[in-house]
mmCIF file of C-alpha atoms in Angstrom:
data_model
loop_
_atom_site.group_PDB
_atom_site.id
_atom_site.type_symbol
_atom_site.label_atom_id
_atom_site.label_comp_id
_atom_site.label_asym_id
_atom_site.label_seq_id
_atom_site.Cartn_x
_atom_site.Cartn_y
_atom_site.Cartn_z
ATOM 1 C CA UNK E 5 -28.403 -17.379 -40.144
ATOM 2 C CA UNK E 6 -25.473 -19.225 -40.147
ATOM 3 C CA UNK E 7 -25.464 -21.650 -36.422
ATOM 4 C CA UNK E 8 -22.753 -23.681 -35.369
ATOM 5 C CA UNK E 9 -24.478 -25.745 -32.201
ATOM 6 C CA UNK E 10 -23.006 -27.782 -30.291
ATOM 7 C CA UNK E 11 -24.252 -30.762 -27.759
ATOM 8 C CA UNK E 12 -23.120 -33.389 -26.207
ATOM 9 C CA UNK E 13 -20.902 -32.637 -23.230
ATOM 10 C CA UNK E 14 -21.331 -33.363 -19.259
ATOM 11 C CA UNK E 15 -19.052 -34.613 -16.520
ATOM 12 C CA UNK E 16 -17.132 -38.784 -16.794
ATOM 13 C CA UNK E 17 -15.238 -40.433 -14.711
ATOM 14 C CA UNK E 18 -11.545 -40.541 -15.310
ATOM 15 C CA UNK E 19 -11.171 -43.427 -17.910
ATOM 16 C CA UNK E 20 -14.600 -42.958 -19.885
ATOM 17 C CA UNK E 21 -16.063 -41.264 -22.893
ATOM 18 C CA UNK E 22 -18.312 -38.598 -24.158
ATOM 19 C CA UNK E 23 -19.381 -38.003 -27.660
ATOM 20 C CA UNK E 24 -19.744 -33.869 -28.951
ATOM 21 C CA UNK E 25 -21.978 -33.979 -31.800
ATOM 22 C CA UNK E 26 -21.655 -29.618 -33.394
ATOM 23 C CA UNK E 27 -24.543 -29.335 -36.264
ATOM 24 C CA UNK E 28 -23.708 -26.550 -39.093
ATOM 25 C CA UNK E 29 -26.223 -25.015 -40.953
ATOM 26 C CA UNK E 30 -27.416 -21.567 -42.603
ATOM 27 C CA UNK E 31 -24.155 -21.170 -44.865
ATOM 28 C CA UNK E 32 -24.241 -19.528 -47.967
ATOM 29 C CA UNK E 33 -20.830 -20.946 -48.734
ATOM 30 C CA UNK E 34 -19.829 -24.800 -48.913
ATOM 31 C CA UNK E 35 -18.461 -26.129 -45.786
ATOM 32 C CA UNK E 36 -14.719 -27.587 -46.919
ATOM 33 C CA UNK E 37 -13.594 -28.435 -43.630
ATOM 34 C CA UNK E 38 -14.378 -28.603 -39.221
ATOM 35 C CA UNK E 39 -13.173 -28.728 -36.391
ATOM 36 C CA UNK E 40 -12.878 -28.575 -32.749
ATOM 37 C CA UNK E 41 -10.844 -27.205 -30.534
ATOM 38 C CA UNK E 42 -10.779 -26.118 -26.417
ATOM 39 C CA UNK E 43 -10.166 -23.806 -23.715
ATOM 40 C CA UNK E 44 -10.060 -23.427 -20.905
ATOM 41 C CA UNK E 45 -9.592 -20.383 -18.476
ATOM 42 C CA UNK E 46 -7.041 -18.254 -18.511
ATOM 43 C CA UNK E 47 -5.275 -20.193 -21.298
ATOM 44 C CA UNK E 48 -5.773 -20.266 -25.378
ATOM 45 C CA UNK E 49 -7.933 -21.808 -27.087
ATOM 46 C CA UNK E 50 -6.572 -25.115 -28.823
ATOM 47 C CA UNK E 51 -7.275 -27.361 -31.745
ATOM 48 C CA UNK E 52 -8.285 -30.726 -31.242
ATOM 49 C CA UNK E 53 -8.723 -33.026 -35.044
ATOM 50 C CA UNK E 54 -10.079 -31.308 -37.786
ATOM 51 C CA UNK E 55 -11.836 -32.930 -41.106
ATOM 52 C CA UNK E 56 -12.751 -31.833 -44.428
ATOM 53 C CA UNK E 57 -14.730 -32.567 -47.178
ATOM 54 C CA UNK E 58 -11.848 -35.170 -48.519
ATOM 55 C CA UNK E 59 -11.944 -36.947 -44.747
ATOM 56 C CA UNK E 60 -8.220 -35.580 -44.360
ATOM 57 C CA UNK E 61 -8.086 -34.822 -40.617
ATOM 58 C CA UNK E 62 -5.625 -33.458 -38.103
ATOM 59 C CA UNK E 63 -5.563 -34.891 -34.266
ATOM 60 C CA UNK E 64 -3.051 -32.909 -31.741
ATOM 61 C CA UNK E 65 -0.774 -35.227 -30.170
ATOM 62 C CA UNK E 66 -2.345 -34.988 -26.796
ATOM 63 C CA UNK E 67 -5.422 -37.035 -28.432
ATOM 64 C CA UNK E 68 -4.209 -39.005 -30.713
ATOM 65 C CA UNK E 69 -5.358 -42.570 -30.544
ATOM 66 C CA UNK E 70 -8.035 -41.961 -27.716
ATOM 67 C CA UNK E 71 -10.030 -38.991 -30.017
ATOM 68 C CA UNK E 72 -11.409 -39.723 -33.081
ATOM 69 C CA UNK E 73 -13.460 -36.849 -35.560
ATOM 70 C CA UNK E 74 -15.992 -38.432 -37.763
ATOM 71 C CA UNK E 75 -18.430 -36.182 -39.774
ATOM 72 C CA UNK E 76 -21.295 -36.827 -41.495
ATOM 73 C CA UNK E 77 -22.253 -36.437 -45.340
ATOM 74 C CA UNK E 78 -25.338 -34.484 -46.648
ATOM 75 C CA UNK E 79 -26.413 -33.605 -49.403
ATOM 76 C CA UNK E 80 -26.230 -29.669 -49.065
ATOM 77 C CA UNK E 81 -22.519 -28.285 -48.807
ATOM 78 C CA UNK E 82 -23.673 -25.837 -47.086
ATOM 79 C CA UNK E 83 -24.619 -28.173 -43.878
ATOM 80 C CA UNK E 84 -22.584 -30.671 -42.245
ATOM 81 C CA UNK E 85 -22.772 -32.467 -39.615
ATOM 82 C CA UNK E 86 -19.377 -32.998 -36.995
ATOM 83 C CA UNK E 87 -18.922 -35.653 -34.566
ATOM 84 C CA UNK E 88 -15.997 -35.840 -31.728
ATOM 85 C CA UNK E 89 -15.437 -39.911 -29.773
ATOM 86 C CA UNK E 90 -13.907 -39.507 -27.234
ATOM 87 C CA UNK E 91 -12.093 -42.128 -25.016
ATOM 88 C CA UNK E 92 -10.186 -42.980 -22.272
ATOM 89 C CA UNK E 93 -11.066 -38.742 -20.779
ATOM 90 C CA UNK E 94 -8.574 -37.485 -18.516
ATOM 91 C CA UNK E 95 -8.926 -34.943 -16.083
ATOM 92 C CA UNK E 96 -6.678 -32.753 -18.163
ATOM 93 C CA UNK E 97 -9.419 -33.035 -21.095
ATOM 94 C CA UNK E 98 -12.136 -31.487 -19.219
ATOM 95 C CA UNK E 99 -12.476 -27.373 -20.790
ATOM 96 C CA UNK E 100 -15.288 -26.389 -23.008
ATOM 97 C CA UNK E 101 -15.043 -27.663 -26.465
ATOM 98 C CA UNK E 102 -16.158 -25.458 -29.522
ATOM 99 C CA UNK E 103 -17.306 -26.467 -33.228
ATOM 100 C CA UNK E 104 -16.010 -24.306 -35.894
ATOM 101 C CA UNK E 105 -16.296 -24.564 -39.390
ATOM 102 C CA UNK E 106 -13.839 -23.276 -42.374
ATOM 103 C CA UNK E 107 -14.492 -22.737 -46.386
ATOM 104 C CA UNK E 108 -10.786 -23.270 -46.057
ATOM 105 C CA UNK E 109 -8.418 -27.021 -45.912
ATOM 106 C CA UNK E 110 -8.602 -27.694 -42.892
ATOM 107 C CA UNK E 111 -6.224 -27.192 -40.001
ATOM 108 C CA UNK E 112 -6.079 -27.489 -36.111
ATOM 109 C CA UNK E 113 -5.075 -23.864 -36.394
ATOM 110 C CA UNK E 114 -7.937 -21.132 -35.112
ATOM 111 C CA UNK E 115 -7.822 -18.302 -37.059
ATOM 112 C CA UNK E 116 -8.419 -20.027 -40.443
ATOM 113 C CA UNK E 117 -12.021 -21.109 -38.821
ATOM 114 C CA UNK E 118 -14.814 -18.266 -39.305
ATOM 115 C CA UNK E 119 -17.493 -20.076 -37.742
ATOM 116 C CA UNK E 120 -17.906 -20.862 -33.602
ATOM 117 C CA UNK E 121 -20.795 -22.290 -32.042
ATOM 118 C CA UNK E 122 -20.457 -21.258 -28.165
ATOM 119 C CA UNK E 123 -19.607 -24.661 -26.838
ATOM 120 C CA UNK E 124 -20.009 -27.589 -24.878
ATOM 121 C CA UNK E 125 -18.385 -28.197 -20.718
ATOM 122 C CA UNK E 126 -16.652 -31.730 -20.849
ATOM 123 C CA UNK E 127 -15.126 -32.626 -16.968
ATOM 124 C CA UNK E 128 -13.346 -35.256 -15.978
ATOM 125 C CA UNK E 129 -13.057 -36.179 -11.882
ATOM 126 C CA UNK E 130 -10.176 -38.497 -11.213
#
């Protein structure tokens, strides 16, 4: 069974930090890239950061210099562990954050990701 599961969300004050984690297991094909997305009610889901097995990364402009995406190397190419270190959080970062995996190259386009977690809430107060 494919499972993508996020953890680490919560509430912080402006300027604070949080670290999100994601585990992806049970895939029948190798995972080539993973990414974080976020969504607020009434808006489209937007890409935050992405990384592939070559450790190539992409970041949305609004998080560059504040967020860092990373993976923990696994012996099994069908599993992965993903993290997102978020520093200097601002109220506009408040959203549900989703982890997703793809058998293709890393991108910030949600359409290229085939498996998704249920999301974790991040709330930043001013």
